[in-house]
XYZ file of C-alpha atoms in Angstrom:
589
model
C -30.077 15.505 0.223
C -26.596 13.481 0.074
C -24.634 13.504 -2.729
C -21.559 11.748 -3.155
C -20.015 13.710 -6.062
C -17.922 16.777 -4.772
C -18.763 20.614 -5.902
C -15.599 23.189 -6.271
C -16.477 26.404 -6.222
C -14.690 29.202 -7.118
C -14.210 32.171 -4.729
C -14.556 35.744 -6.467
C -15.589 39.156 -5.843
C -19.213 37.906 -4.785
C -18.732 35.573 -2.671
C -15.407 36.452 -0.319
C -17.242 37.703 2.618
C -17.671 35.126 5.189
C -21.534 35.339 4.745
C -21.495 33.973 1.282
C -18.618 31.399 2.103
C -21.257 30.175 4.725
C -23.888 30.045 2.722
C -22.060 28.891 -0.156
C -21.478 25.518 2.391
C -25.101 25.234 3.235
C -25.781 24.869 -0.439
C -23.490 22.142 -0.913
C -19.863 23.601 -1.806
C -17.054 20.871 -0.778
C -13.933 23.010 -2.255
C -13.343 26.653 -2.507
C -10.906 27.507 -5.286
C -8.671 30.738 -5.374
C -7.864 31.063 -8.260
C -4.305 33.135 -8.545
C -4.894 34.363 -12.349
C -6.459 37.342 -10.592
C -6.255 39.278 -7.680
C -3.098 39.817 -5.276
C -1.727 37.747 -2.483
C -2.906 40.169 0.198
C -6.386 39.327 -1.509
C -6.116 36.152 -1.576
C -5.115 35.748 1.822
C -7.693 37.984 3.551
C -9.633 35.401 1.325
C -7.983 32.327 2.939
C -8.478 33.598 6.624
C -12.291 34.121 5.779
C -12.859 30.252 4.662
C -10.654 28.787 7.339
C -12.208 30.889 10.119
C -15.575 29.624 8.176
C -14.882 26.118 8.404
C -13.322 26.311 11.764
C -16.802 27.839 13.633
C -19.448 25.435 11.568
C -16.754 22.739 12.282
C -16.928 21.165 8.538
C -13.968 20.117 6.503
C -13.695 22.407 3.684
C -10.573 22.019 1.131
C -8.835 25.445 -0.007
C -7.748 24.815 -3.421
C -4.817 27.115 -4.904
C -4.893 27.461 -8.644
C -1.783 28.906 -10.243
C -1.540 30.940 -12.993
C 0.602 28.619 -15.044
C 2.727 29.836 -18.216
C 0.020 31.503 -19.859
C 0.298 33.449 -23.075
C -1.686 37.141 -22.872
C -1.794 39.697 -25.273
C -0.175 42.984 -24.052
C -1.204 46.284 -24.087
C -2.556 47.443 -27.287
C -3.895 51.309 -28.277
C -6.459 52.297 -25.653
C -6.903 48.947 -24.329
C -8.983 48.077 -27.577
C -8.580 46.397 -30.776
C -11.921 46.012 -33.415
C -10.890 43.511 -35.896
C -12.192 42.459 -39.193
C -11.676 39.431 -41.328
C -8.617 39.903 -43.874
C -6.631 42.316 -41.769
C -3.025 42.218 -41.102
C -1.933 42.774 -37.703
C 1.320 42.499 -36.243
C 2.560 40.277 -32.875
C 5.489 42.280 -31.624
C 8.207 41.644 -28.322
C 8.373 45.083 -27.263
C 6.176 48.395 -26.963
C 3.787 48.781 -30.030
C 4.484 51.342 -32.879
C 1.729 51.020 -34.890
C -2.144 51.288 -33.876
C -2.517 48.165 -34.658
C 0.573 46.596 -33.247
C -0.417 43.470 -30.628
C 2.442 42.730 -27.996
C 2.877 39.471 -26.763
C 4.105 37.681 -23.881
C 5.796 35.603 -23.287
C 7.307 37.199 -26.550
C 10.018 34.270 -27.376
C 6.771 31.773 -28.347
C 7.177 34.179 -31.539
C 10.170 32.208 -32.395
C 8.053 28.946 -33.005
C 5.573 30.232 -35.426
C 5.357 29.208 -38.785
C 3.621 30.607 -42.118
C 0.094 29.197 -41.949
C -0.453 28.070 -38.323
C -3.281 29.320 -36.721
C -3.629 31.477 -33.734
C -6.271 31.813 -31.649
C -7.242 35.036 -29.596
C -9.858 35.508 -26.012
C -10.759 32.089 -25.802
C -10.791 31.167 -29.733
C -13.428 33.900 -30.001
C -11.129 35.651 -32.753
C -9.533 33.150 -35.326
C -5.607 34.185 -37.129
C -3.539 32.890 -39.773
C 0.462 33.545 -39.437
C 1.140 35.052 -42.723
C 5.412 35.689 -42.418
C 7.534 35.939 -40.609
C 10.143 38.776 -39.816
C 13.065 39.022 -37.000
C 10.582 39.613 -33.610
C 7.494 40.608 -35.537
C 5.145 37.923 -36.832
C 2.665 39.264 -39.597
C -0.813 37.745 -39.327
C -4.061 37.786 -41.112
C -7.641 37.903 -38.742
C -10.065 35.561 -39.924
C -13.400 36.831 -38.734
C -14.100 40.049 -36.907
C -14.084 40.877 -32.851
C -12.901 43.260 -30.471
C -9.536 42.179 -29.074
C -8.813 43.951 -25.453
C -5.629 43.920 -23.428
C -4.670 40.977 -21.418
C -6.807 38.334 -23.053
C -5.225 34.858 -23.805
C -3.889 33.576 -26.617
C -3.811 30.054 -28.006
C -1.498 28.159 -30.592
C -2.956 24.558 -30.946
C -1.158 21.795 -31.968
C 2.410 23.495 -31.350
C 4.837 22.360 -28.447
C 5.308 25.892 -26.855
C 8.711 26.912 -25.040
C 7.151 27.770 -21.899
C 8.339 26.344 -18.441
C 6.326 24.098 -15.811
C 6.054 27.274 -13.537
C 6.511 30.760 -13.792
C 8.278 33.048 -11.275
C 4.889 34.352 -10.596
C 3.476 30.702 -9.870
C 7.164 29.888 -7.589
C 5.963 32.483 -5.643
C 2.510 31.717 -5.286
C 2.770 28.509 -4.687
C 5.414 29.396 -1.777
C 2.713 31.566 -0.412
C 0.349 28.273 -0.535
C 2.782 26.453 1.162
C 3.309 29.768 4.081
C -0.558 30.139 4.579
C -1.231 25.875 4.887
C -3.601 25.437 1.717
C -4.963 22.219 1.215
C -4.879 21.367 -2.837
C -2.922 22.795 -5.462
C -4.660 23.334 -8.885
C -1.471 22.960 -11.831
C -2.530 25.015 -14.946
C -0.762 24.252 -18.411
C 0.634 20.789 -17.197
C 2.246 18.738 -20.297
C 4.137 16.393 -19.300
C 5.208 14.559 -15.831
C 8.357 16.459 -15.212
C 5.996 19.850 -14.865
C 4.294 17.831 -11.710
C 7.483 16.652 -10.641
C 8.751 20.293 -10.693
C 6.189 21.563 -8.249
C 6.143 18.884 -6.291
C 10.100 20.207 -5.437
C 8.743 23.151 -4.743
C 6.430 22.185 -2.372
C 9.141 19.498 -0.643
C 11.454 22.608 -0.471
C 8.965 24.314 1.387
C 7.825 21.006 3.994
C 4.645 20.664 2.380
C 5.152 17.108 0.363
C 1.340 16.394 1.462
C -0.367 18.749 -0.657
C -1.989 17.034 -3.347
C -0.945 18.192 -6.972
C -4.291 18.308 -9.467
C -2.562 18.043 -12.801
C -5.229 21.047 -15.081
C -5.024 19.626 -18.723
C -5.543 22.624 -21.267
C -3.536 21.470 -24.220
C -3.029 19.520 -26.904
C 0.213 18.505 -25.534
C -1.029 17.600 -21.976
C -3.614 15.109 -24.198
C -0.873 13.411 -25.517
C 1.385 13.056 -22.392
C -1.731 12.035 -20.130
C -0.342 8.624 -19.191
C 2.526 9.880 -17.980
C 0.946 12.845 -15.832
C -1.476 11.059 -14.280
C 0.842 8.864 -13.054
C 2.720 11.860 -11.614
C -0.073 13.569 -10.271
C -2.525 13.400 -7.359
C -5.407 13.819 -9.471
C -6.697 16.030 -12.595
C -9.003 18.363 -14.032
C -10.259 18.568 -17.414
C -9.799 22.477 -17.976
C -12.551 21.966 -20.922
C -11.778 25.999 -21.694
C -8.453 25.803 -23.373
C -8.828 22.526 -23.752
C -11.689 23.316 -26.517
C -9.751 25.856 -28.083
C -6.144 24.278 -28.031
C -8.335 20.771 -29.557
C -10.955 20.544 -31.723
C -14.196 21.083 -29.713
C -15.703 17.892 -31.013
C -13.431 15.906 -29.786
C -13.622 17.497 -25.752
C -16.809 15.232 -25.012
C -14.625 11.866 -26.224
C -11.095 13.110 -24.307
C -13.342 13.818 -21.309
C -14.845 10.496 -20.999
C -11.122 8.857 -22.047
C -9.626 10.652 -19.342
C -11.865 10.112 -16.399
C -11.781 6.738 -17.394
C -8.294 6.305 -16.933
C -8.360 8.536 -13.483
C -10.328 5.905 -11.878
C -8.299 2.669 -13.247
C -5.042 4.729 -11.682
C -7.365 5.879 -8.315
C -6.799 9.545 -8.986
C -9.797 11.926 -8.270
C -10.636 13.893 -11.392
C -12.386 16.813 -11.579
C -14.604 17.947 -14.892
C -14.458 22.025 -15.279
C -15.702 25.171 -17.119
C -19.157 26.177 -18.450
C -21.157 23.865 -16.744
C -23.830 26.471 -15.513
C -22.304 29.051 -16.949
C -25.535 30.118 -18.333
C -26.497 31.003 -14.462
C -23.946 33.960 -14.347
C -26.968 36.074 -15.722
C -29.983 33.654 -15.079
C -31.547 32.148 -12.634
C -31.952 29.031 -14.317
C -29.753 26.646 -16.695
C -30.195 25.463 -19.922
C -31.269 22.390 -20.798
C -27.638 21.714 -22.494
C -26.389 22.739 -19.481
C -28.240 20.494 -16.844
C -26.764 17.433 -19.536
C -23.323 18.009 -18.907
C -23.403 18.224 -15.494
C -25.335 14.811 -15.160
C -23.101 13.361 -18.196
C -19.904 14.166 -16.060
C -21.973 12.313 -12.967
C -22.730 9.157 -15.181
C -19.041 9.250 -16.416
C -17.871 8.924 -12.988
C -16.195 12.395 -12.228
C -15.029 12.876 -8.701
C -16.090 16.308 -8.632
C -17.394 19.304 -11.011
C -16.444 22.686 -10.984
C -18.086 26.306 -10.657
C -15.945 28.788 -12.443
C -17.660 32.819 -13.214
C -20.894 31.151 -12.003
C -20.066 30.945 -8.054
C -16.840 34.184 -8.620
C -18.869 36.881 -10.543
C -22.231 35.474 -10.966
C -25.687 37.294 -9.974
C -26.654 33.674 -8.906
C -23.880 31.967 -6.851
C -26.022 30.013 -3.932
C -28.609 29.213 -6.680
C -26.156 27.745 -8.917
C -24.505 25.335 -6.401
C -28.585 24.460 -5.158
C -29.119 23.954 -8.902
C -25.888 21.454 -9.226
C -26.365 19.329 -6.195
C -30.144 18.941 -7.310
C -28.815 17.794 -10.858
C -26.135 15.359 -9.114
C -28.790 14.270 -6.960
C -30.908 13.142 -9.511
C -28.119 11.661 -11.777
C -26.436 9.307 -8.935
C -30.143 7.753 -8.289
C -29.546 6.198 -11.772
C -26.456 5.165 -11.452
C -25.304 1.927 -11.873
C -23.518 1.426 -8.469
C -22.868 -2.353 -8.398
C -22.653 -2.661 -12.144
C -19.481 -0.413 -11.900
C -17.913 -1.985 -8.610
C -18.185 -5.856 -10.387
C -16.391 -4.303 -13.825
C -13.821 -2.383 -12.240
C -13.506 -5.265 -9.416
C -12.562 -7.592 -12.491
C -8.828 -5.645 -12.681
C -5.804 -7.742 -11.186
C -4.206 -6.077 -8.257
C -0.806 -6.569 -7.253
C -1.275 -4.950 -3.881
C -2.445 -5.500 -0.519
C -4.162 -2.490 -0.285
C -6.038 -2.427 -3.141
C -7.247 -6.149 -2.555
C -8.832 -5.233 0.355
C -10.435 -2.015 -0.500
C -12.232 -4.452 -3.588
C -13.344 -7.534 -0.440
C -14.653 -4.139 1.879
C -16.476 -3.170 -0.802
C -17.700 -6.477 -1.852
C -18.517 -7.593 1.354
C -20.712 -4.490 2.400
C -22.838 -5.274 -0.710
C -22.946 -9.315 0.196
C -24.158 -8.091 4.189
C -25.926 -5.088 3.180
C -23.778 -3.305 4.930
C -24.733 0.761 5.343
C -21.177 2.441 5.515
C -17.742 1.787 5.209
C -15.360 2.731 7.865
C -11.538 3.681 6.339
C -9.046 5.278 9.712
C -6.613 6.813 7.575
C -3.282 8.667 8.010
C -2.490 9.638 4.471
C -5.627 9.213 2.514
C -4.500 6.783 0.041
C -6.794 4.018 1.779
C -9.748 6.283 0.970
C -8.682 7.000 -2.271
C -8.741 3.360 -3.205
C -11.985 3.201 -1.892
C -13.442 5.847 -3.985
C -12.060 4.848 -6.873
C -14.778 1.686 -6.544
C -17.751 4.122 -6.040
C -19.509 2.350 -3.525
C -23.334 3.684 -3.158
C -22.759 3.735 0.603
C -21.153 6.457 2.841
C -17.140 6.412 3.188
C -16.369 7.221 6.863
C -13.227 8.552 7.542
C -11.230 8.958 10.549
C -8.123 10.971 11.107
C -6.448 12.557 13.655
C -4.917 15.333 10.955
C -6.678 18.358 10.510
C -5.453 19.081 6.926
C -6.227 15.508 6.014
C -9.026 16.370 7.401
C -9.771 18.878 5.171
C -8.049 17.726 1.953
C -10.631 14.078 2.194
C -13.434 16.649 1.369
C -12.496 16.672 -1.936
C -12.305 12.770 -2.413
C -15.858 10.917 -3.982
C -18.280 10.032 -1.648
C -15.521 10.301 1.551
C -17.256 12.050 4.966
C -14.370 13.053 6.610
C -13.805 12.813 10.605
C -11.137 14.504 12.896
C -10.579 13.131 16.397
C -7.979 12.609 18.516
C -9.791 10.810 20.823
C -9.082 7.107 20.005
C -5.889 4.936 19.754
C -7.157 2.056 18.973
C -9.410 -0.026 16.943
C -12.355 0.143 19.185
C -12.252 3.708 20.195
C -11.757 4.771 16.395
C -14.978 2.540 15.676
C -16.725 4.081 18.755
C -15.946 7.683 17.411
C -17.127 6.925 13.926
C -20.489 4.853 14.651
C -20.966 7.623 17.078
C -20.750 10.764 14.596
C -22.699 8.442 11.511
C -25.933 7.651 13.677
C -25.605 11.154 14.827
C -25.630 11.927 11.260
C -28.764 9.662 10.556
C -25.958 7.938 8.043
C -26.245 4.881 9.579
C -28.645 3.671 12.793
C -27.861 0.983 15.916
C -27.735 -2.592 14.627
C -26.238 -1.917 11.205
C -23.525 -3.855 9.631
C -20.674 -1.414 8.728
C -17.063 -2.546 7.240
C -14.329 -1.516 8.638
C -10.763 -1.366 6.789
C -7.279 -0.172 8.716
C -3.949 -1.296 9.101
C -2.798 -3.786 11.255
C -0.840 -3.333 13.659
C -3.001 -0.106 13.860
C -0.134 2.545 14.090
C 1.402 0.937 10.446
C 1.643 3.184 7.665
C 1.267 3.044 4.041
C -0.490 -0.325 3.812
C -4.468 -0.976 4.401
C -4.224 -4.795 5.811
C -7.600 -4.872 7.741
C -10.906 -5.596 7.341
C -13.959 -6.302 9.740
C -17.497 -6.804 9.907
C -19.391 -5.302 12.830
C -23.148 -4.494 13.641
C -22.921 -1.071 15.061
C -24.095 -0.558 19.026
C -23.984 -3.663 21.869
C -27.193 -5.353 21.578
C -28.914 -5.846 25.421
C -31.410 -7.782 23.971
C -33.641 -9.477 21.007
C -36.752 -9.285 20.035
C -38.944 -8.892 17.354
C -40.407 -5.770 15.513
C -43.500 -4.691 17.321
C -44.186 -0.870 15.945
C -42.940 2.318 15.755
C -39.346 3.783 14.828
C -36.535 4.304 17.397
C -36.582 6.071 20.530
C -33.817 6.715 23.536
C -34.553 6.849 27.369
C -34.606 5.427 30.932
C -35.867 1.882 31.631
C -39.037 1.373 33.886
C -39.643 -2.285 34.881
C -43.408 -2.825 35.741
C -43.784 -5.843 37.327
C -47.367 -5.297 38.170
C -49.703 -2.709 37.742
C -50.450 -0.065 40.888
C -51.429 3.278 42.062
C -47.893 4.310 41.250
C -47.453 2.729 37.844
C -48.295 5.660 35.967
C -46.054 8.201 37.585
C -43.276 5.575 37.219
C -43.870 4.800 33.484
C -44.384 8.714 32.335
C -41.907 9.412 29.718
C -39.792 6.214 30.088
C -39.258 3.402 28.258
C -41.552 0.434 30.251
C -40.741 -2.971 30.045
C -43.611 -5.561 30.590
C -43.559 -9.327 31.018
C -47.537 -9.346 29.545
C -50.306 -7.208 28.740
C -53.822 -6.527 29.827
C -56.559 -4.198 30.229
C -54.863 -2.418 33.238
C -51.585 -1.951 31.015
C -53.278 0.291 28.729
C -53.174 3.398 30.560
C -49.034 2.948 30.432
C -48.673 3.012 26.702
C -50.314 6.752 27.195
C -47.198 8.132 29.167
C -44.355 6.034 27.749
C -41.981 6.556 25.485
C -41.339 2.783 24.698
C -42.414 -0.602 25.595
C -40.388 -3.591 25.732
C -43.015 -6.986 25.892
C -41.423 -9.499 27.435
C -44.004 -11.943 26.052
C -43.450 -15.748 24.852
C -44.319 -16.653 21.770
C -47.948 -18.292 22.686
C -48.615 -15.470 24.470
C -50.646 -14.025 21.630
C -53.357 -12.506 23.400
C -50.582 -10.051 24.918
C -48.965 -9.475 22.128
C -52.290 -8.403 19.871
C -53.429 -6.290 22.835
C -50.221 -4.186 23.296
C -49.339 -4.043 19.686
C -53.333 -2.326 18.921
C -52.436 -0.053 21.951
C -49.304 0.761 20.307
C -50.613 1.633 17.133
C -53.250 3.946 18.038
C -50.863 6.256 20.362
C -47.966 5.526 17.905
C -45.246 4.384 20.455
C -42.461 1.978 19.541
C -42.987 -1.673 20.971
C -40.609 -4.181 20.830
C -42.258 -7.345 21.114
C -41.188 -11.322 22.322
C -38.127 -9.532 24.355
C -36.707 -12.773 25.823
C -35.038 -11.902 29.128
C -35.677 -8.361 29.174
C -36.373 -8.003 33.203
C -33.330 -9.940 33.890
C -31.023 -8.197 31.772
C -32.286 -4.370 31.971
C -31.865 -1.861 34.713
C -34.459 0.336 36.353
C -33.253 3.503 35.320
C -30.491 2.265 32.608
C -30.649 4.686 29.653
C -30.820 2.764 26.172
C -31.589 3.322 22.887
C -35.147 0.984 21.867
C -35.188 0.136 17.829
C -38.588 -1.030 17.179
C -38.527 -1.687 13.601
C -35.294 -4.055 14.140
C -37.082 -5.010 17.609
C -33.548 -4.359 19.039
C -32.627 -2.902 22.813
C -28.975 -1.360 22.514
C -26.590 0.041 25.113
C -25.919 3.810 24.886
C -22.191 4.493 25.116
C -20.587 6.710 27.550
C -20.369 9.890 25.376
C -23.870 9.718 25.116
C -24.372 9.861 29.083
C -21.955 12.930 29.389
């Protein structure tokens, strides 16, 4: 089952030991997020080690995603941990250590300074509602709204208030220098609201000779909704953090930003990724909800680049079930969609670029030849990146020679990433990638495939290529006979004699006509190549029953086949395109 939408999973408690990372693979997980809001840096490193020593002996590109902290604002520690609140009490948010019972510290304490006499507050997620009722020097009296149980450490929201918090804390300068130390592949932003924030940490990571890393812009707030044009510009991609977003916003209005936003990821080519309670329902269950199930496929037939597992795939009963239960849901949602509908609309946009121009004719021309994949060598990633942005409903092969490109292009839409070395130029890099796609059963010998590079091949930063190209050198033509595609050695029987049989067994026979004393052949072969003309019907009605009843691929009307085939030449017979292809070198290591 191939799905071109990517699943992030995040790494927790349940599923750090390299069994569950492996397993969590085999079910379909393109991304592993840490997620630095919890744990240490010694955990999260013994963490790291675990999925790059995973992805290393499977040999499968798997992106590590580091998501910060961000300038978060957490309750403190209140009396024994534990707060029960009930509607129309007064509480009090305080800087420093608590005096009363009912005292709640906050932090960062100076967002005290910004609160006004009637705003709201919102505590654990917007479970627990507050009104500020005045205002003192350092203490802000506030009135609870409805009742909960309000426990150390949980967040705190302020909607619709522009917050004096910075891009990064010292904890996330840190942790993103640790990123940078241990080679992850994606950083996750948290609380970005404006450009400058991405702009920040992309200093960091320059300061640190890591400028590749990818920046996913997380917006959460009201104020990262308003300065979206500007931060996706800035950013590498984003991800709708639909948690705080639906507390910091109202939550009727998530489903409409959501849909706004991705929109606008794909007109700018950034991959966007839709997160938070999508099977969250699966922590406890085995199985979604219905609700559930609709979101995921809604964020599929808006056009999201990925979707996220948060507690489900960290702390969940359920982990491998849940990412089984997403891919099946993706699965059935990209059958519907509207492939070539999209391409033509979003096709219709003026580009001012090479590159993009001829991302939109590779893609156009694989639908006009049917073409089955597109091929994209890429240094940076940006000439995938343009291709995904046009969702083709064919595979994206892509070849690199950088292993953390490598990596990082599992996280792009629809993008199978390859790593070799062993090409320099444009016909060893198609070799290598025709080669690992048939493997792959993405493609098979005699398909058309685009290909799209630079040109000259060693220029960077501008795609400037395209080709057509039927993959595998065709020996020879002929026409469909039966059967499906087989590989072996060539047997030419000229004539039929006492050691015909021996000579056939388990090769692939070629045959300028067929008779009675033919028939015994077709029982040891693997193939059969008719060299027959075209009024030779009697032949070709003969070989093609014998063919049927033991099921062996024919190829039939094979002009020239004994002249141009070797006894003993291995090649790869394609009966239902009635096609006789060279095998390439690798394959006769």
């Amino acid at each position: 089952m191939h799905i071109q939408t990517k699943i992030i999973c995040t790494i927790g408690p349940v599923t750090k030991s390299k069994e569950m990372l492996l397993k969590l693979i085999e079910a379909g997980m393109n991304v592993a997020r840490i997620n630095f809001s919890h744990g240490t840096q010694d955990e999260h490193l013994i963490t790291i080690n675990a999925i790059k020593e995973v992805r290393e002996e499977i040999k499968k590109p798997i992106a590590i995603m580091l998501d910060t902290k961000g300038p978060e604002i957490r309750v403190g520690k209140v009396k024994d941990d534990i707060l029960h609140l009930e509607p129309k009490q007064k509480i009090r948010l305080i800087k420093g250590e608590i005096k009363n019972d009912t005292d709640v510290p906050i932090h960062p304490f100076e967002v005290l300074d910004v609160l006004k006499p009637s705003q709201k507050i919102l505590f654990d997620d917007g479970y627990i509602i507050a009104k500020v009722l005045e205002k003192e020097k350092d203490v802000v009296i506030i009135e609870i709204q409805n009742s909960g149980v309000l426990k150390s450490s949980k967040s705190i929201n302020i909607p619709n208030v522009t917050l004096p918090l910075p891009a990064v804390t010292e904890q996330d300068i840190l942790d993103l220098i640790f990123g940078c130390e241990n080679d992850v592949d994606i950083i996750a932003a948290s609380f970005i609201r404006s450009a400058d924030h991405v702009l920040e940490i992309k200093k960091i990571l320059s300061d640190h000779n890591q400028v590749d890393i990818p920046i996913i812009a997380k917006i959460e707030s009201s104020e990262g909704v308003d300065n979206f044009d500007e931060i996706v510009d800035a950013a590498d991609g984003i991800m709708i953090a639909r948690g705080d977003l639906g507390v910091e916003v109202d939550l009727s209005l998530v489903p409409k930003l959501q849909k706004s936003m991705i929109a606008k990821c794909y007109e700018a080519a950034k991959p966007v990724v839709v997160a938070t309670q999508m099977l969250e329902s699966m922590i406890n269950n085995p199985r979604p909800t219905r609700a559930e199930v609709s979101d995921v496929a809604n964020a599929i037939y808006d056009s999201a680049s990925c979707v996220m597992l948060s507690g489900e795939s960290a702390t969940g009963k359920y982990p491998i079930e849940t990412v089984l239960q997403m891919k099946k849901i993706i699965y059935q949602a990209e059958q519907d969609f509207d492939y070539k509908g999209f391409f033509y609309k979003e096709s219709r946009i003026e580009c001012e670029d090479v590159s993009s121009s001829v991302a939109i004719a590779a893609v156009k021309t694989a639908y006009n030849c049917s073409a089955k994949a597109i091929f994209a060598i890429t240094r940076t990633g940006f000439t995938t990146r343009l291709l995904t942005r046009l969702r083709p409903n064919i595979p994206i092969i892509a070849l690199t020679k950088n292993e953390k490109k490598y990596n990082q292009l599992s996280f792009l839409w629809g993008v199978i990433p390859i790593n070799s070395s062993e090409w320099t130029k444009e016909r060893e890099a198609f070799a290598v990638m025709s080669h690992y796609a048939i493997e792959n059963d993405f493609i098979s010998f005699g398909d058309f495939v685009v290909l799209i590079s630079s040109f000259p091949f060693d220029k960077r930063g501008i795609t400037n290529l395209m080709l057509v190209e039927s993959v595998g050198e065709v020996l020879v033509r002929g026409f469909k006979g039966h059967g499906n595609k087989v590989k072996g050695k060539i047997a030419k029987i000229i004539a039929v004699n006492g050691d015909s049989i021996s000579k056939a067994k388990d090769k692939i026979i070629v045959i300028a006509k067929c008779s009675e004393s033919y028939l015994p052949l077709f029982e040891v072969a693997k193939g059969v190549i008719l060299q027959n003309r075209d009024v030779d019907i009697i032949s070709e009605k003969l070989a093609l029953r014998q063919a049927q009843k033991l099921d062996v691929p024919l190829v039939i009307r094979a002009k020239h086949a004994n002249d141009i085939l070797l006894d003993g030449e291995i090649i790869h017979l394609d009966a239902q395109k009635g096609l006789v292809f060279k095998v390439a070198e690798d394959e006769l290591l």
